[in-house]
Short mmCIF file of C-alpha atoms and ligand atoms in Angstrom, two decimals:
data_model
loop_
_atom_site.label_atom_id
_atom_site.label_comp_id
_atom_site.label_asym_id
_atom_site.label_seq_id
_atom_site.Cartn_x
_atom_site.Cartn_y
_atom_site.Cartn_z
CA MET A 19 44.68 183.69 -136.15
CA PRO A 20 40.97 184.50 -136.08
CA ILE A 21 38.69 181.46 -137.67
CA GLN A 22 37.16 182.92 -140.94
CA SER A 23 33.68 181.92 -142.69
CA ILE A 24 34.05 182.40 -146.32
CA ASN A 25 31.37 182.20 -149.10
CA PRO A 26 32.95 179.89 -151.76
CA ILE A 27 30.45 181.52 -154.31
CA ASN A 28 32.35 184.38 -154.27
CA ASN A 29 34.91 184.05 -152.18
CA GLN A 30 33.86 186.89 -149.95
CA LEU A 31 34.08 186.92 -145.97
CA ILE A 32 30.86 186.34 -144.02
CA GLN A 33 32.32 186.39 -140.58
CA GLU A 34 35.31 186.30 -138.07
CA PHE A 35 35.41 184.34 -135.02
CA GLU A 36 38.40 184.89 -132.45
CA GLU A 37 39.71 181.29 -131.62
CA HIS A 38 39.08 179.93 -128.46
CA THR A 39 42.07 180.40 -125.70
CA ASP A 40 43.48 178.08 -123.64
CA LYS A 41 41.24 179.43 -120.81
CA ASP A 42 38.26 179.03 -122.82
CA ILE A 43 39.67 175.23 -123.25
CA GLU A 44 39.98 174.66 -119.51
CA LYS A 45 36.16 175.75 -118.75
CA VAL A 46 35.26 173.27 -121.36
CA LEU A 47 37.21 170.51 -119.98
CA SER A 48 36.02 171.11 -116.24
CA ARG A 49 32.42 171.36 -117.56
CA ALA A 50 32.87 168.49 -119.37
CA GLU A 51 33.94 166.37 -116.64
CA SER A 52 31.26 167.81 -113.97
CA THR A 53 28.61 167.13 -116.73
CA TYR A 54 29.74 163.36 -117.35
CA ASN A 55 29.79 162.52 -113.86
CA HIS A 56 26.11 163.21 -113.50
CA TRP A 57 25.32 162.36 -117.46
CA ARG A 58 26.71 158.75 -117.31
CA ARG A 59 24.20 157.76 -114.48
CA VAL A 60 21.19 159.66 -116.47
CA ALA A 61 18.54 156.84 -117.19
CA PHE A 62 18.07 155.93 -121.02
CA ALA A 63 14.47 157.06 -120.82
CA GLU A 64 15.36 160.68 -120.12
CA ARG A 65 18.35 160.52 -122.69
CA THR A 66 15.97 159.45 -125.26
CA GLN A 67 13.78 162.21 -124.57
CA LEU A 68 16.45 164.86 -125.06
CA MET A 69 17.33 162.96 -128.27
CA LEU A 70 14.27 163.09 -129.69
CA ALA A 71 13.91 166.95 -128.52
CA ALA A 72 17.51 167.41 -130.75
CA ALA A 73 15.63 165.43 -133.42
CA ALA A 74 12.47 168.07 -133.44
CA GLN A 75 14.65 170.83 -133.35
CA LEU A 76 16.67 170.00 -136.31
CA LYS A 77 13.68 169.40 -138.22
CA GLN A 78 12.21 172.68 -137.09
CA ARG A 79 14.91 174.57 -138.11
CA LYS A 80 16.32 172.65 -140.79
CA THR A 81 16.23 175.54 -143.67
CA HIS A 82 17.90 177.67 -141.26
CA TYR A 83 20.76 175.06 -140.93
CA ALA A 84 20.84 174.24 -144.36
CA GLN A 85 21.49 177.76 -145.08
CA LEU A 86 24.02 178.06 -142.99
CA MET A 87 26.22 174.89 -144.67
CA THR A 88 25.37 176.26 -148.52
CA ASP A 89 26.55 179.88 -147.26
CA GLU A 90 30.11 178.37 -145.43
CA MET A 91 30.89 175.49 -148.03
CA GLY A 92 28.84 175.83 -151.00
CA LYS A 93 26.78 173.00 -150.62
CA VAL A 94 23.32 172.86 -152.98
CA LYS A 95 20.46 173.54 -151.02
CA GLN A 96 18.26 170.75 -151.36
CA GLU A 97 21.04 168.48 -150.42
CA ALA A 98 21.61 170.62 -147.26
CA ILE A 99 18.20 170.09 -146.33
CA ALA A 100 18.17 166.48 -147.11
CA GLU A 101 21.52 166.65 -144.69
CA VAL A 102 19.86 168.33 -141.90
CA GLU A 103 16.89 165.54 -142.02
CA LYS A 104 19.05 162.41 -142.14
CA CYS A 105 20.51 164.16 -139.07
CA ALA A 106 17.32 164.02 -137.60
CA LEU A 107 16.52 160.68 -138.69
CA THR A 108 19.62 159.36 -136.93
CA CYS A 109 19.05 161.13 -133.40
CA GLU A 110 15.50 158.89 -133.69
CA TYR A 111 17.32 156.01 -134.48
CA TYR A 112 19.82 156.11 -131.38
CA ALA A 113 17.07 157.64 -129.39
CA GLU A 114 15.20 154.41 -129.85
CA ARG A 115 17.60 151.49 -130.23
CA ALA A 116 20.64 152.98 -127.82
CA GLU A 117 19.24 151.30 -124.64
CA LYS A 118 18.93 147.82 -126.60
CA PHE A 119 22.37 147.89 -128.47
CA LEU A 120 23.96 148.39 -124.91
CA ALA A 121 21.81 146.15 -123.22
CA ASP A 122 24.17 143.57 -120.71
CA GLU A 123 25.08 140.68 -122.74
CA SER A 124 25.04 137.45 -121.10
CA LEU A 125 27.96 134.59 -121.90
CA SER A 126 28.16 131.16 -121.62
CA VAL A 127 31.02 130.18 -118.72
CA PRO A 128 31.78 127.41 -116.80
CA GLU A 129 30.20 128.07 -113.86
CA GLY A 130 28.25 130.69 -112.22
CA GLU A 131 27.04 133.73 -114.39
CA ALA A 132 28.53 136.30 -116.44
CA TYR A 133 27.83 138.72 -118.96
CA ILE A 134 29.45 142.09 -120.70
CA ALA A 135 28.20 145.89 -119.41
CA TYR A 136 28.69 148.69 -121.70
CA ASP A 137 29.52 151.45 -119.67
CA PRO A 138 30.41 155.12 -121.07
CA ILE A 139 34.19 156.43 -120.73
CA GLY A 140 34.06 160.28 -120.41
CA ALA A 141 34.48 163.09 -122.92
CA VAL A 142 35.21 162.03 -126.41
CA LEU A 143 36.96 164.56 -128.61
CA ALA A 144 35.50 164.62 -132.43
CA VAL A 145 37.63 166.35 -135.25
CA MET A 146 35.43 166.73 -138.23
CA PRO A 147 35.58 167.86 -141.46
CA TRP A 148 33.81 170.68 -143.73
CA ASN A 149 32.09 168.29 -146.24
CA PHE A 150 29.16 167.14 -144.70
CA PRO A 151 29.48 169.90 -141.80
CA PHE A 152 25.92 168.28 -139.87
CA TRP A 153 25.97 164.84 -140.71
CA GLN A 154 29.70 164.27 -139.92
CA VAL A 155 29.06 165.36 -136.29
CA VAL A 156 25.74 164.06 -135.47
CA ARG A 157 26.65 160.63 -136.36
CA PHE A 158 29.34 160.51 -133.88
CA ALA A 159 27.28 162.81 -131.43
CA ALA A 160 23.77 160.63 -131.28
CA PRO A 161 25.32 157.39 -130.40
CA ASN A 162 28.07 158.69 -128.06
CA LEU A 163 25.41 161.10 -126.02
CA MET A 164 22.99 158.06 -125.72
CA ALA A 165 26.01 155.95 -124.46
CA GLY A 166 26.47 158.12 -121.55
CA ASN A 167 29.53 159.95 -123.03
CA VAL A 168 29.91 163.83 -123.47
CA GLY A 169 31.02 165.46 -126.88
CA ILE A 170 33.80 168.17 -127.47
CA LEU A 171 34.11 169.11 -131.46
CA LYS A 172 36.76 170.81 -133.29
CA HIS A 173 35.40 171.54 -136.39
CA ALA A 174 37.00 172.31 -139.80
CA SER A 175 38.26 175.64 -139.63
CA ASN A 176 36.09 176.81 -142.68
CA VAL A 177 32.58 175.98 -140.89
CA PRO A 178 32.74 177.94 -137.76
CA GLN A 179 28.93 178.93 -138.07
CA CYS A 180 27.89 175.40 -138.27
CA ALA A 181 29.93 174.50 -135.56
CA LEU A 182 28.44 176.95 -132.94
CA ALA A 183 24.80 175.67 -134.66
CA LEU A 184 25.69 172.23 -133.76
CA GLU A 185 26.00 173.12 -130.12
CA GLU A 186 22.90 175.02 -130.21
CA VAL A 187 20.88 172.28 -131.21
CA PHE A 188 21.66 169.71 -128.27
CA ARG A 189 21.47 173.20 -125.63
CA GLU A 190 18.46 173.82 -127.02
CA ALA A 191 16.74 170.25 -127.06
CA GLY A 192 17.81 170.23 -123.30
CA PHE A 193 21.10 168.17 -122.76
CA PRO A 194 22.74 169.56 -120.05
CA GLU A 195 25.30 172.09 -120.22
CA GLY A 196 28.87 170.65 -120.87
CA ALA A 197 27.04 167.43 -122.81
CA PHE A 198 27.98 168.80 -126.24
CA GLN A 199 30.55 171.66 -126.76
CA THR A 200 32.00 173.31 -129.56
CA LEU A 201 35.48 174.88 -129.71
CA LEU A 202 36.85 176.98 -132.33
CA ILE A 203 40.43 175.99 -131.97
CA SER A 204 43.80 175.53 -134.01
CA ASN A 205 45.16 171.83 -134.85
CA GLU A 206 47.99 172.42 -132.54
CA GLN A 207 45.59 173.13 -129.53
CA VAL A 208 44.18 169.62 -130.22
CA ASN A 209 47.38 168.05 -129.14
CA TYR A 210 46.84 170.08 -125.68
CA LEU A 211 43.30 168.57 -125.62
CA LEU A 212 44.23 165.15 -126.36
CA GLU A 213 47.05 165.40 -123.58
CA ASP A 214 44.43 166.36 -121.00
CA ARG A 215 43.51 163.23 -118.56
CA ARG A 216 39.81 164.64 -119.14
CA VAL A 217 39.71 163.74 -122.67
CA ARG A 218 39.73 160.19 -122.97
CA ALA A 219 39.30 159.20 -126.56
CA ALA A 220 39.15 160.91 -129.91
CA THR A 221 37.47 160.35 -133.44
CA LEU A 222 38.91 162.23 -136.47
CA THR A 223 37.54 162.23 -140.07
CA GLY A 224 39.20 163.90 -142.38
CA SER A 225 42.49 163.85 -144.51
CA GLU A 226 44.96 160.85 -143.49
CA GLY A 227 47.70 163.31 -142.69
CA ALA A 228 45.34 165.00 -139.93
CA GLY A 229 44.21 161.21 -138.79
CA SER A 230 47.70 160.11 -138.33
CA SER A 231 48.82 163.02 -136.60
CA VAL A 232 45.89 162.75 -134.11
CA ALA A 233 46.21 159.43 -133.57
CA ARG A 234 50.08 159.58 -132.91
CA LYS A 235 49.13 162.10 -130.19
CA ALA A 236 46.38 160.23 -128.59
CA GLY A 237 48.60 157.05 -128.81
CA GLU A 238 51.47 158.32 -126.77
CA GLN A 239 48.58 158.83 -124.11
CA ILE A 240 47.39 155.46 -124.84
CA LYS A 241 43.97 156.71 -126.14
CA LYS A 242 41.74 155.24 -128.39
CA THR A 243 40.71 156.76 -131.87
CA VAL A 244 38.13 156.03 -134.42
CA LEU A 245 39.48 157.33 -137.94
CA GLU A 246 37.35 157.91 -141.02
CA LEU A 247 39.59 158.81 -143.66
CA GLY A 248 39.70 159.42 -147.43
CA GLY A 249 38.63 157.32 -150.14
CA SER A 250 38.84 156.27 -153.88
CA ASP A 251 35.95 154.27 -154.17
CA PRO A 252 35.95 151.66 -157.21
CA PHE A 253 32.50 151.57 -159.44
CA ILE A 254 32.88 148.17 -161.31
CA VAL A 255 30.36 147.49 -164.55
CA LEU A 256 30.64 144.12 -165.38
CA ALA A 257 29.65 143.19 -169.07
CA ASP A 258 26.00 142.04 -168.16
CA ALA A 259 25.08 145.21 -166.07
CA ASP A 260 22.25 147.88 -166.82
CA VAL A 261 24.50 149.91 -168.77
CA ALA A 262 22.07 153.19 -168.45
CA GLN A 263 21.14 152.65 -164.87
CA ALA A 264 24.91 152.25 -164.21
CA ALA A 265 25.63 155.30 -166.00
CA GLU A 266 23.04 157.64 -164.83
CA ILE A 267 23.71 156.42 -161.21
CA GLY A 268 27.35 156.67 -161.53
CA VAL A 269 26.83 160.38 -162.48
CA LYS A 270 25.23 160.64 -159.18
CA ALA A 271 27.63 159.08 -157.32
CA ARG A 272 30.45 161.05 -158.28
CA MET A 273 28.68 164.37 -158.21
CA ILE A 274 26.73 164.59 -154.97
CA ASN A 275 28.16 167.13 -152.90
CA CYS A 276 30.13 168.65 -155.85
CA GLY A 277 32.18 165.62 -155.65
CA GLN A 278 33.28 166.02 -152.10
CA SER A 279 32.32 163.10 -150.87
CA CYS A 280 34.40 160.61 -149.04
CA ILE A 281 32.17 157.71 -150.48
CA ALA A 282 31.85 159.36 -153.78
CA ALA A 283 32.59 157.09 -156.78
CA LYS A 284 35.66 157.93 -158.13
CA ARG A 285 37.28 155.17 -160.11
CA PHE A 286 34.97 153.89 -162.64
CA ILE A 287 36.42 150.31 -163.85
CA ILE A 288 34.22 149.26 -167.05
CA HIS A 289 34.34 145.99 -168.77
CA ARG A 290 35.51 146.32 -172.57
CA SER A 291 32.43 144.93 -174.07
CA ILE A 292 30.13 147.73 -172.55
CA TYR A 293 32.84 150.51 -172.21
CA ASP A 294 31.66 152.63 -175.53
CA ASP A 295 28.13 152.59 -174.40
CA PHE A 296 28.54 153.47 -170.78
CA VAL A 297 31.12 156.52 -171.59
CA THR A 298 28.44 157.76 -174.29
CA LEU A 299 25.88 157.95 -171.68
CA PHE A 300 27.82 159.02 -168.42
CA LEU A 301 29.39 161.90 -170.73
CA GLN A 302 26.02 162.80 -171.79
CA LYS A 303 24.50 162.80 -168.11
CA MET A 304 27.53 164.87 -166.93
CA GLN A 305 27.19 167.56 -169.57
CA GLN A 306 23.74 168.03 -168.92
CA LEU A 307 24.44 168.88 -165.22
CA LYS A 308 23.98 172.72 -164.23
CA GLN A 309 26.78 174.42 -162.31
CA GLY A 310 25.68 177.26 -160.36
CA ASN A 311 24.52 179.29 -157.21
CA PRO A 312 23.49 176.53 -154.75
CA ASN A 313 20.85 178.62 -153.29
CA GLU A 314 19.06 178.04 -156.93
CA VAL A 315 16.75 174.78 -157.19
CA GLU A 316 18.21 174.50 -160.96
CA THR A 317 21.62 173.85 -159.75
CA ASP A 318 22.76 170.66 -159.89
CA TYR A 319 26.20 171.37 -158.30
CA GLY A 320 27.86 174.65 -157.00
CA PRO A 321 31.25 175.61 -156.00
CA MET A 322 33.69 173.26 -154.31
CA ALA A 323 34.18 174.52 -150.60
CA ARG A 324 37.06 176.55 -150.87
CA ALA A 325 39.01 178.49 -153.73
CA ASP A 326 42.40 176.69 -152.71
CA LEU A 327 40.75 173.28 -152.81
CA ALA A 328 39.65 173.75 -156.63
CA ASP A 329 43.25 174.78 -157.46
CA GLU A 330 44.72 171.63 -155.64
CA LEU A 331 42.51 169.54 -157.93
CA VAL A 332 42.91 171.11 -160.67
CA ASN A 333 46.59 170.72 -160.48
CA GLN A 334 46.34 166.94 -159.67
CA VAL A 335 44.53 167.24 -163.18
CA GLN A 336 47.04 168.75 -164.66
CA LYS A 337 49.81 166.56 -163.38
CA SER A 338 47.41 163.48 -164.53
CA VAL A 339 47.35 164.73 -168.17
CA ALA A 340 51.02 165.49 -168.31
CA LYS A 341 51.64 161.96 -167.73
CA GLY A 342 49.23 161.02 -170.74
CA ALA A 343 45.94 161.15 -169.17
CA LYS A 344 43.16 162.24 -171.50
CA VAL A 345 40.20 165.07 -170.73
CA LEU A 346 36.95 163.94 -172.26
CA LEU A 347 34.91 166.76 -170.66
CA GLY A 348 35.86 169.95 -168.08
CA GLY A 349 39.25 169.94 -166.52
CA ALA A 350 39.58 173.39 -165.55
CA ARG A 351 37.84 176.60 -163.35
CA PRO A 352 35.34 178.40 -165.46
CA ASN A 353 35.69 182.05 -165.67
CA ARG A 354 33.87 183.04 -162.88
CA GLU A 355 34.33 184.24 -159.50
CA GLY A 356 33.95 181.84 -156.66
CA ALA A 357 35.33 178.31 -156.05
CA PHE A 358 34.06 176.73 -159.18
CA LEU A 359 35.45 173.73 -160.89
CA ASP A 360 33.88 172.26 -163.99
CA ALA A 361 32.50 168.48 -164.14
CA THR A 362 35.65 167.01 -165.41
CA VAL A 363 36.15 163.45 -167.12
CA LEU A 364 39.35 161.44 -167.51
CA THR A 365 40.50 158.30 -169.33
CA ASN A 366 44.23 156.93 -169.86
CA ILE A 367 44.88 156.99 -166.47
CA SER A 368 48.30 155.28 -165.63
CA PRO A 369 49.94 154.48 -162.32
CA GLY A 370 52.20 156.97 -161.08
CA THR A 371 49.64 159.85 -161.36
CA PRO A 372 47.60 161.45 -159.08
CA ALA A 373 44.49 160.36 -160.77
CA TYR A 374 45.49 156.81 -160.27
CA ASP A 375 47.10 157.11 -156.92
CA GLU A 376 45.39 159.94 -155.17
CA GLU A 377 42.09 160.95 -153.59
CA LEU A 378 40.64 163.13 -156.44
CA PHE A 379 38.21 165.57 -153.50
CA GLY A 380 35.79 167.18 -156.18
CA PRO A 381 34.11 166.93 -159.58
CA VAL A 382 36.49 164.70 -161.46
CA ALA A 383 35.59 161.16 -162.97
CA CYS A 384 38.46 158.53 -163.60
CA LEU A 385 37.44 156.00 -166.28
CA PHE A 386 39.25 152.49 -166.61
CA LYS A 387 38.55 150.23 -169.33
CA VAL A 388 39.10 146.22 -168.45
CA ASP A 389 39.21 143.37 -170.12
CA SER A 390 38.20 140.54 -167.09
CA GLU A 391 36.68 140.77 -163.30
CA ASP A 392 40.09 139.96 -162.38
CA GLU A 393 41.57 142.80 -163.95
CA ALA A 394 38.56 145.09 -162.33
CA ILE A 395 39.31 143.58 -158.76
CA ARG A 396 43.29 144.37 -159.38
CA ILE A 397 42.63 147.72 -160.39
CA ALA A 398 40.16 148.24 -157.55
CA ASN A 399 42.25 147.12 -155.02
CA ASP A 400 45.54 148.98 -156.39
CA SER A 401 44.49 151.97 -154.21
CA PRO A 402 46.24 152.93 -150.94
CA TYR A 403 41.90 153.95 -149.89
CA GLY A 404 39.78 151.01 -148.68
CA LEU A 405 36.51 152.70 -147.62
CA GLY A 406 33.63 151.60 -150.24
CA GLY A 407 32.81 150.61 -153.59
CA SER A 408 30.12 148.91 -155.91
CA VAL A 409 29.72 146.60 -158.14
CA TRP A 410 27.41 146.54 -161.28
CA THR A 411 25.74 143.52 -162.15
CA GLN A 412 22.42 141.34 -163.38
CA ASP A 413 24.19 138.26 -161.45
CA ILE A 414 23.68 138.78 -157.97
CA GLU A 415 25.69 135.80 -156.68
CA ARG A 416 28.74 137.22 -159.00
CA GLY A 417 28.38 140.16 -157.52
CA LYS A 418 28.24 138.84 -154.22
CA VAL A 419 31.80 137.18 -155.18
CA LEU A 420 33.59 140.10 -156.25
CA ALA A 421 32.17 141.98 -153.13
CA ARG A 422 34.16 139.84 -150.91
CA GLN A 423 37.59 140.20 -152.79
CA ILE A 424 37.32 143.98 -153.01
CA GLU A 425 39.48 145.51 -150.21
CA SER A 426 36.95 147.90 -148.31
CA GLY A 427 34.54 148.59 -145.30
CA ALA A 428 31.63 148.30 -147.75
CA VAL A 429 30.29 147.21 -151.05
CA TYR A 430 27.03 147.77 -152.61
CA ILE A 431 25.87 145.82 -155.28
CA ASN A 432 23.53 147.57 -158.36
CA LYS A 433 23.33 150.60 -155.64
CA MET A 434 25.19 153.74 -155.26
CA MET A 435 27.29 153.90 -152.01
CA ALA A 436 25.37 156.18 -149.01
CA SER A 437 25.61 155.75 -145.56
CA HIS A 438 22.70 155.00 -143.10
CA PRO A 439 21.94 154.89 -139.54
CA ALA A 440 21.56 151.12 -139.57
CA VAL A 441 24.59 150.33 -141.59
CA PRO A 442 28.00 149.95 -140.14
CA PHE A 443 30.61 152.67 -141.97
CA GLY A 444 34.19 152.52 -141.83
CA GLY A 445 37.19 151.87 -143.85
CA VAL A 446 40.54 149.72 -143.90
CA LYS A 447 43.85 150.55 -145.26
CA LEU A 448 44.23 154.70 -145.24
CA SER A 449 40.63 155.12 -145.09
CA GLY A 450 40.93 154.18 -141.61
CA TYR A 451 39.69 152.17 -138.95
CA GLY A 452 36.87 151.66 -136.66
CA ARG A 453 32.80 151.90 -137.47
CA GLU A 454 30.62 154.54 -136.97
CA LEU A 455 26.81 153.80 -137.34
CA SER A 456 24.57 150.96 -136.22
CA HIS A 457 24.94 148.83 -133.35
CA LEU A 458 28.82 148.90 -133.91
CA GLY A 459 29.25 152.59 -133.74
CA ILE A 460 27.66 152.90 -130.50
CA ARG A 461 30.28 150.55 -128.98
CA GLU A 462 33.50 151.93 -130.20
CA PHE A 463 33.79 154.43 -127.13
CA VAL A 464 32.44 152.32 -124.07
CA ASN A 465 33.98 150.32 -121.59
CA GLN A 466 33.51 146.72 -122.79
CA LYS A 467 33.24 145.48 -119.16
CA THR A 468 33.08 141.51 -118.31
CA VAL A 469 31.28 140.78 -115.11
CA TRP A 470 31.70 137.22 -113.53
CA ILE A 471 29.65 136.17 -110.38
CA ASN A 472 30.23 133.47 -108.37
P1 NAP B 621 41.34 167.79 -143.09
O1 NAP B 621 42.06 168.86 -143.62
O2 NAP B 621 41.97 166.77 -142.93
O3 NAP B 621 40.62 168.35 -142.20
C1 NAP B 621 39.73 167.45 -141.54
C2 NAP B 621 39.68 167.89 -139.98
O4 NAP B 621 41.02 167.59 -139.07
C3 NAP B 621 39.49 169.44 -139.46
O5 NAP B 621 38.73 169.68 -138.51
C4 NAP B 621 41.08 169.90 -139.69
O6 NAP B 621 41.11 171.31 -139.06
C5 NAP B 621 41.63 168.87 -138.62
N1 NAP B 621 42.74 168.86 -138.91
C6 NAP B 621 43.52 168.85 -139.99
N2 NAP B 621 45.04 168.75 -139.65
C7 NAP B 621 45.25 168.15 -138.46
C8 NAP B 621 46.13 168.12 -137.58
N3 NAP B 621 47.43 167.94 -137.74
N4 NAP B 621 46.02 168.06 -136.45
C9 NAP B 621 44.65 168.39 -135.82
N5 NAP B 621 43.71 168.08 -136.41
C10 NAP B 621 43.76 168.39 -137.65
O7 NAP B 621 40.34 167.40 -144.40
P2 NAP B 621 39.35 167.77 -145.10
O8 NAP B 621 39.85 168.22 -146.10
O9 NAP B 621 38.69 169.01 -144.49
O10 NAP B 621 38.25 167.21 -145.76
C11 NAP B 621 38.25 166.06 -146.60
C12 NAP B 621 38.91 164.99 -145.92
O11 NAP B 621 38.23 164.07 -145.49
C13 NAP B 621 38.77 163.77 -147.61
O12 NAP B 621 40.34 163.09 -147.57
C14 NAP B 621 37.73 163.12 -147.22
O13 NAP B 621 37.94 161.91 -147.97
C15 NAP B 621 37.75 162.89 -146.17
N6 NAP B 621 36.49 162.23 -145.09
C16 NAP B 621 36.18 161.05 -144.63
C17 NAP B 621 35.34 160.74 -144.30
C18 NAP B 621 34.82 159.45 -143.83
O14 NAP B 621 33.96 159.15 -143.34
N7 NAP B 621 35.99 158.09 -144.37
C19 NAP B 621 34.12 161.35 -144.34
C20 NAP B 621 34.13 163.02 -145.07
C21 NAP B 621 35.52 163.35 -145.53
P3 NAP B 621 41.08 172.47 -139.53
O15 NAP B 621 40.04 172.68 -140.83
O16 NAP B 621 41.20 173.56 -138.85
O17 NAP B 621 42.59 172.34 -140.71
#
């Protein structure tokens, strides 16, 4: 079946691509193996130069790459440019620090001398989602190429142009052919790759269904995986919080990328004493957002990435409403072409409804009123997910206490969740396992080898 690039502004086909065949896959695997045998021995200084060249290439062509994202998945152009800039920053981050992160680490032993050496492992398969089509890939590629591994990308089927452009970034930066390759393939072909001895590990960012399928197959082959899956992050506003600031940032945290972010604030858990004030401000800010063409500067949020995703989200909202949830704002697809969905706010949400139990991956905020901090934590943790979360309070020490009680891979205090190359990123529970970014991310796919000398 051809892979289609469809513009979600109007659901028009932009371009079709033929899927790569088994023969193409074989070529990619054999190139990956021979490149790895050379690349693993290349000095850090040379890898650094190439990674800095990749950063320069991203900066130089940022408008072009941003346009590909806007066209294929509807990201607002300014957010798309910022995404490419963040990719460049991450390439620079690892170019400058990889050698230090992977330096031999001496061990205290009863006799002789011992240390840990961090060796590369080979070709790593990356299965990636469409929501941050450049960022998700670069946060995998930059540390792994610097570590001496080579990468094979299977991107989401709706962003083939982005997938091919990412291969171009590394090729034009001067990386050897085979260091980073893109395959346009089906999910079934992913299994074929996982079974091949030349693929040594896999990382997947996406839904838990996809994650569990790839992890199962990799597990059969005793291959390591890192999984970055869904999230339903709590945004807890305590009685002493700066309500105006929390409401303003809360709207941003929910609506970035038209709500299609794994670490978007999805469940707003608000203390009863400030609930009404928060809701008034939150609704005001949500109503002020301008929905429209993502290419226009005044647009705050564009269409969702695909029409079927917008339909599915409306379905989750309607099922929740049928079981008692109340719509304070939006709740429907507007009367226009494209994958649009109006900014939506729900309240009165009970367990057993999609709004309570599932991830709402789009512009829908869920509000909960609570009587105490204990109740806030109980609701925050009453989710199958555990990716991020935030706490809003003027009492930082209290915030830190609550942060330790939230079951998630990260908690930010008085700050919107956002990734940064310097901080580890990843989840617990159904949000997955393993960490990306920082010094932890670069150590996921290396052989942590012990050397002991008598
Ligand atoms: P998805 O449907 O799971 O797709 C993600 C990737 O997995 C795509 O490349 C997809 O390919 C592939 N895939 C799907 N099923 C597969 C299978 N059975 N075997 C092998 N590969 C498979 O997820 P999505 O809808 O694109 O992305 C949204 C989800 O990703 C949300 O849950 C979001 O929270 C999560 N996400 C998590 C993070 C994080 O860092 N934790 C970041 C961003 C997004 P096709 O497109 O060809 O199906």
